[in-house]
PDB file of C-alpha atoms in Angstrom:
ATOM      1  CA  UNK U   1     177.335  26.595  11.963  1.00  0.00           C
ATOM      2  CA  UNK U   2     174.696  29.352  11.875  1.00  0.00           C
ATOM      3  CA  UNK U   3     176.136  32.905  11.950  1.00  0.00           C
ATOM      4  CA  UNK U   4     174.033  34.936  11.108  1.00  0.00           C
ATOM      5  CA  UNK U   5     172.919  38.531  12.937  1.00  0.00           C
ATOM      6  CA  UNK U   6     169.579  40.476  12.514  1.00  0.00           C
ATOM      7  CA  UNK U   7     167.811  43.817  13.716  1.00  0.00           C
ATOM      8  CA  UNK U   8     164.599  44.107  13.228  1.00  0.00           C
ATOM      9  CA  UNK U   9     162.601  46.984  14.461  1.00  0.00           C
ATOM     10  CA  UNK U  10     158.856  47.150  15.620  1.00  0.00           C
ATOM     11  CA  UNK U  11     157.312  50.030  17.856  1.00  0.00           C
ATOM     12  CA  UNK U  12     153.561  48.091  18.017  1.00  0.00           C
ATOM     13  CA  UNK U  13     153.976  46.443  21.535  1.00  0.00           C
ATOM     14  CA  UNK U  14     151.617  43.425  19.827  1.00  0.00           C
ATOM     15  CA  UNK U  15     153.155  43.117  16.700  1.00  0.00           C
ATOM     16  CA  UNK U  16     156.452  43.136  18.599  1.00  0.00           C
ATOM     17  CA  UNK U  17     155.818  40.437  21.146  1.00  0.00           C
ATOM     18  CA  UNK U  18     154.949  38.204  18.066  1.00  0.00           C
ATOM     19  CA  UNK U  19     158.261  39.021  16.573  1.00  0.00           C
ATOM     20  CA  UNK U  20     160.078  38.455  19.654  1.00  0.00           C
ATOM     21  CA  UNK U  21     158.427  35.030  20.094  1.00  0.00           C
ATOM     22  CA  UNK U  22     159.496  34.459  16.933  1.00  0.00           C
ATOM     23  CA  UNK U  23     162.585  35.671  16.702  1.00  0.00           C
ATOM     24  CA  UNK U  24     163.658  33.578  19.525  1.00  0.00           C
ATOM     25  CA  UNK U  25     163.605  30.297  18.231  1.00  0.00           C
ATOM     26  CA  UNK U  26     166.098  31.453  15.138  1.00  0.00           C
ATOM     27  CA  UNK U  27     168.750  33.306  17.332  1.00  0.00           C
ATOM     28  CA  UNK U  28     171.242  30.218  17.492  1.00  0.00           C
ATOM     29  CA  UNK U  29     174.202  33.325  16.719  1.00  0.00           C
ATOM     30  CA  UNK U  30     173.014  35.506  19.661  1.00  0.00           C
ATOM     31  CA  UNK U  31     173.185  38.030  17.662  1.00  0.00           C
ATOM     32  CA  UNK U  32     169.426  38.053  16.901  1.00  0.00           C
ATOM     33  CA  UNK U  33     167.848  41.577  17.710  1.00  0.00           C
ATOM     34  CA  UNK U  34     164.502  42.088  17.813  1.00  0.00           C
ATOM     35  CA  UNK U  35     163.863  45.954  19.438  1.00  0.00           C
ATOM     36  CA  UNK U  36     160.463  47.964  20.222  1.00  0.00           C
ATOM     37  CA  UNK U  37     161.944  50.672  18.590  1.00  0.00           C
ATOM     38  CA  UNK U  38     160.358  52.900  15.604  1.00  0.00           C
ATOM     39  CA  UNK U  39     163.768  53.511  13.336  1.00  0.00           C
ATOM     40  CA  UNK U  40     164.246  56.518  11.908  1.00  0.00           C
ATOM     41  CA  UNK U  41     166.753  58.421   9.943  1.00  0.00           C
ATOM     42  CA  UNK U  42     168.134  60.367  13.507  1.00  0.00           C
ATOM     43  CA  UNK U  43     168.763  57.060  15.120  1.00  0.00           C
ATOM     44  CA  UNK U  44     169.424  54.187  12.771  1.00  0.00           C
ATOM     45  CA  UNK U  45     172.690  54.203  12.400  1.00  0.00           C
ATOM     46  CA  UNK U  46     173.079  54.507  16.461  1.00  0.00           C
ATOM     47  CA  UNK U  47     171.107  51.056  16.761  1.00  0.00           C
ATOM     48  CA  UNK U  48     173.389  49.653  14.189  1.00  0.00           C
ATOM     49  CA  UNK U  49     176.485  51.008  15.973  1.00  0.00           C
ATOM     50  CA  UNK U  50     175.301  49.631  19.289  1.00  0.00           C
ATOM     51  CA  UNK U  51     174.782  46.493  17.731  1.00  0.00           C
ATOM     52  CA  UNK U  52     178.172  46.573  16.326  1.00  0.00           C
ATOM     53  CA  UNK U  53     176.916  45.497  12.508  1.00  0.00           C
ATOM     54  CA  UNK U  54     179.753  45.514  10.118  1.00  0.00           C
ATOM     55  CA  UNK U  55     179.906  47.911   7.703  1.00  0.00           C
ATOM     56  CA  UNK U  56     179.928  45.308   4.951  1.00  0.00           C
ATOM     57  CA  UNK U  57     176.797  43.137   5.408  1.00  0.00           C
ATOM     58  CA  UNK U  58     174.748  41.179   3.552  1.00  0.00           C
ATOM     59  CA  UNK U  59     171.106  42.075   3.327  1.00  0.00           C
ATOM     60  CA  UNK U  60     168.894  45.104   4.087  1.00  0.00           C
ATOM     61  CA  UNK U  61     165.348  45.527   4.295  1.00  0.00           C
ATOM     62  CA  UNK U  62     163.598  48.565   4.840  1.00  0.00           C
ATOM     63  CA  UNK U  63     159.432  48.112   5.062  1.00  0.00           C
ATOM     64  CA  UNK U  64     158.362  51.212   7.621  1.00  0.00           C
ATOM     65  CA  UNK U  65     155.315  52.669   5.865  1.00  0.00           C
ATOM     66  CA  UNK U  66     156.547  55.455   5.767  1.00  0.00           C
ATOM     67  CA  UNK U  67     159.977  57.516   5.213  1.00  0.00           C
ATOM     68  CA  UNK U  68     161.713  54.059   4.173  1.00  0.00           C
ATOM     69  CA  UNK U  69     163.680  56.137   2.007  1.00  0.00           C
ATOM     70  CA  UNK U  70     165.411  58.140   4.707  1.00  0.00           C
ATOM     71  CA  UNK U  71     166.247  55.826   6.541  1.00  0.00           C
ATOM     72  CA  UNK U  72     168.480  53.929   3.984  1.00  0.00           C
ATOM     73  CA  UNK U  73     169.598  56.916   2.770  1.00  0.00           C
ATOM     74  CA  UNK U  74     170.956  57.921   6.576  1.00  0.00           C
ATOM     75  CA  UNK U  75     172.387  54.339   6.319  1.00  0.00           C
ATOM     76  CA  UNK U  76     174.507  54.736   3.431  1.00  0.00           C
ATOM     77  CA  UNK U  77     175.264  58.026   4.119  1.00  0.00           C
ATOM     78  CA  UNK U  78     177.568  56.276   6.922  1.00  0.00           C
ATOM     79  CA  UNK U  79     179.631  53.935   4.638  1.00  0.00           C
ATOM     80  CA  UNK U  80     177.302  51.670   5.483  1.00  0.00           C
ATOM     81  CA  UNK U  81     177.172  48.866   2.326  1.00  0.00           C
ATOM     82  CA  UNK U  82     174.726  46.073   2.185  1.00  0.00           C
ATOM     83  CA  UNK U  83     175.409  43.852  -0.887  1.00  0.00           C
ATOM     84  CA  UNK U  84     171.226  43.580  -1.185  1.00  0.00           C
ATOM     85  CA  UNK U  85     169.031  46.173  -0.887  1.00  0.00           C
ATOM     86  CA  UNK U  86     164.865  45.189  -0.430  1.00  0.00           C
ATOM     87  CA  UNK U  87     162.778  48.512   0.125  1.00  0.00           C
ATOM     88  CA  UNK U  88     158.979  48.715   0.135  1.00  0.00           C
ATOM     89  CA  UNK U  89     158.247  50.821  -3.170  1.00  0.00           C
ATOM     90  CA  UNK U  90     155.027  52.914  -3.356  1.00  0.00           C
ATOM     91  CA  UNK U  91     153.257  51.328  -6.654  1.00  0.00           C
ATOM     92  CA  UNK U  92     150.693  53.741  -6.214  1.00  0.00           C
ATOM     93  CA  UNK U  93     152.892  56.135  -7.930  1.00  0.00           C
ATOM     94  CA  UNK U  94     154.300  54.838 -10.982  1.00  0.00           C
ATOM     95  CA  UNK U  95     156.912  56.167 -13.204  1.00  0.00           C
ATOM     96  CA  UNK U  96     157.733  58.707 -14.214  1.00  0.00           C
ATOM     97  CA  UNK U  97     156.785  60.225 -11.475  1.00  0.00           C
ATOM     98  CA  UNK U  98     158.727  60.486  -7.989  1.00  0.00           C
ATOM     99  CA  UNK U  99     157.727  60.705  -4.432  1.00  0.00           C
ATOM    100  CA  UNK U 100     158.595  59.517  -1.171  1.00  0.00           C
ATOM    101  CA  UNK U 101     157.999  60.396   2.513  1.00  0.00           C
ATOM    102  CA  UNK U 102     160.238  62.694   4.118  1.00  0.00           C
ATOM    103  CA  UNK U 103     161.042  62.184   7.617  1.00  0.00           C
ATOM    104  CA  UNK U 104     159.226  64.178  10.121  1.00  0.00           C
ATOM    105  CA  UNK U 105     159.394  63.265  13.890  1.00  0.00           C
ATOM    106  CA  UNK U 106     155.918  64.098  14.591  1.00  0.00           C
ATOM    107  CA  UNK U 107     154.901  61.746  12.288  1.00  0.00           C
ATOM    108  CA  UNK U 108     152.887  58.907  13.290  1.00  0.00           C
ATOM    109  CA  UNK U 109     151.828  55.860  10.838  1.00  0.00           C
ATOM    110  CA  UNK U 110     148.066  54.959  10.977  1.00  0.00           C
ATOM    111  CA  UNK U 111     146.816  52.675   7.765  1.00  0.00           C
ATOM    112  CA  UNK U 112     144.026  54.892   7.216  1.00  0.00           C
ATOM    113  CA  UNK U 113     145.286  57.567   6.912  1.00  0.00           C
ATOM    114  CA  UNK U 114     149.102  56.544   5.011  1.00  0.00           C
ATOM    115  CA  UNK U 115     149.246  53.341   3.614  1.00  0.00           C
ATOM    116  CA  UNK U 116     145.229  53.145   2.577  1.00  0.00           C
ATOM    117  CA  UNK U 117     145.821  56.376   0.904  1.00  0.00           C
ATOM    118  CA  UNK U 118     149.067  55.670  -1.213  1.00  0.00           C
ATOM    119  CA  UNK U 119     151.465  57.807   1.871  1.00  0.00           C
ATOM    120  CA  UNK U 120     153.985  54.895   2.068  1.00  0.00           C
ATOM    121  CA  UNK U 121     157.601  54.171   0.781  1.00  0.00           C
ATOM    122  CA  UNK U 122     159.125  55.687  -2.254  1.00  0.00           C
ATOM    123  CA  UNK U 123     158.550  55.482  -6.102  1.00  0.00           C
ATOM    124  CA  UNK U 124     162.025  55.867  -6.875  1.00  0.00           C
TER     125      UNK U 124
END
């Protein structure tokens, strides 16, 4: 018996029609959510709410490009309490030196001008 439940968020209409597609053909629980949503740390915990995830959970992964940091922080601020925890870390900045990406809603992720310049994640 498969029983397994995912979110997975992707605001890029392409890259989220590829997901979906995906997506599809492992969602044997139902409870298999692929969204074209950006997440951020004023709605995360909303989307996990509405998707009625279980405090207690298994695995998250946080790989935004961004403020990934926020967002699991917003998570756990909830009692939210994943038994693994993957996060995209910046290795641009290495120890012992710390950074991340606040949140900012006006933010918008381009490569060029985050990621290709070492704006991404967090080195802590």
């Amino acid at each position: 018996s498969v029983d397994y439940g995912m979110l997975a968020f992707e605001p890029d209409a392409e890259s989220y029609r590829a997901l979906f597609d995906n997506m599809q053909t492992l969602n044997r629980s139902g409870r298999v959510h692929p969204l074209q949503q950006a997440a951020s740390p004023n709605t995360i915990v909303a989307f996990l709410s509405s998707c009625d995830v279980p405090f207690y959970f298994d695995a998250l992964k946080i790989d935004i490009d961004s403020f990934d940091l926020a967002v699991l922080r917003a998570i756990l601020s909830k009692g939210y309490k994943p038994k693994l925890i993957m996060m995209e870390a910046n290795i641009d900045i290495p120890p012992p030196f710390q950074w991340y990406l606040d949140y900012s809603p006006r933010f918008r992720f381009s490569f060029n001008r985050t990621a290709n310049r070492g704006t991404y994640g967090a080195s802590r």
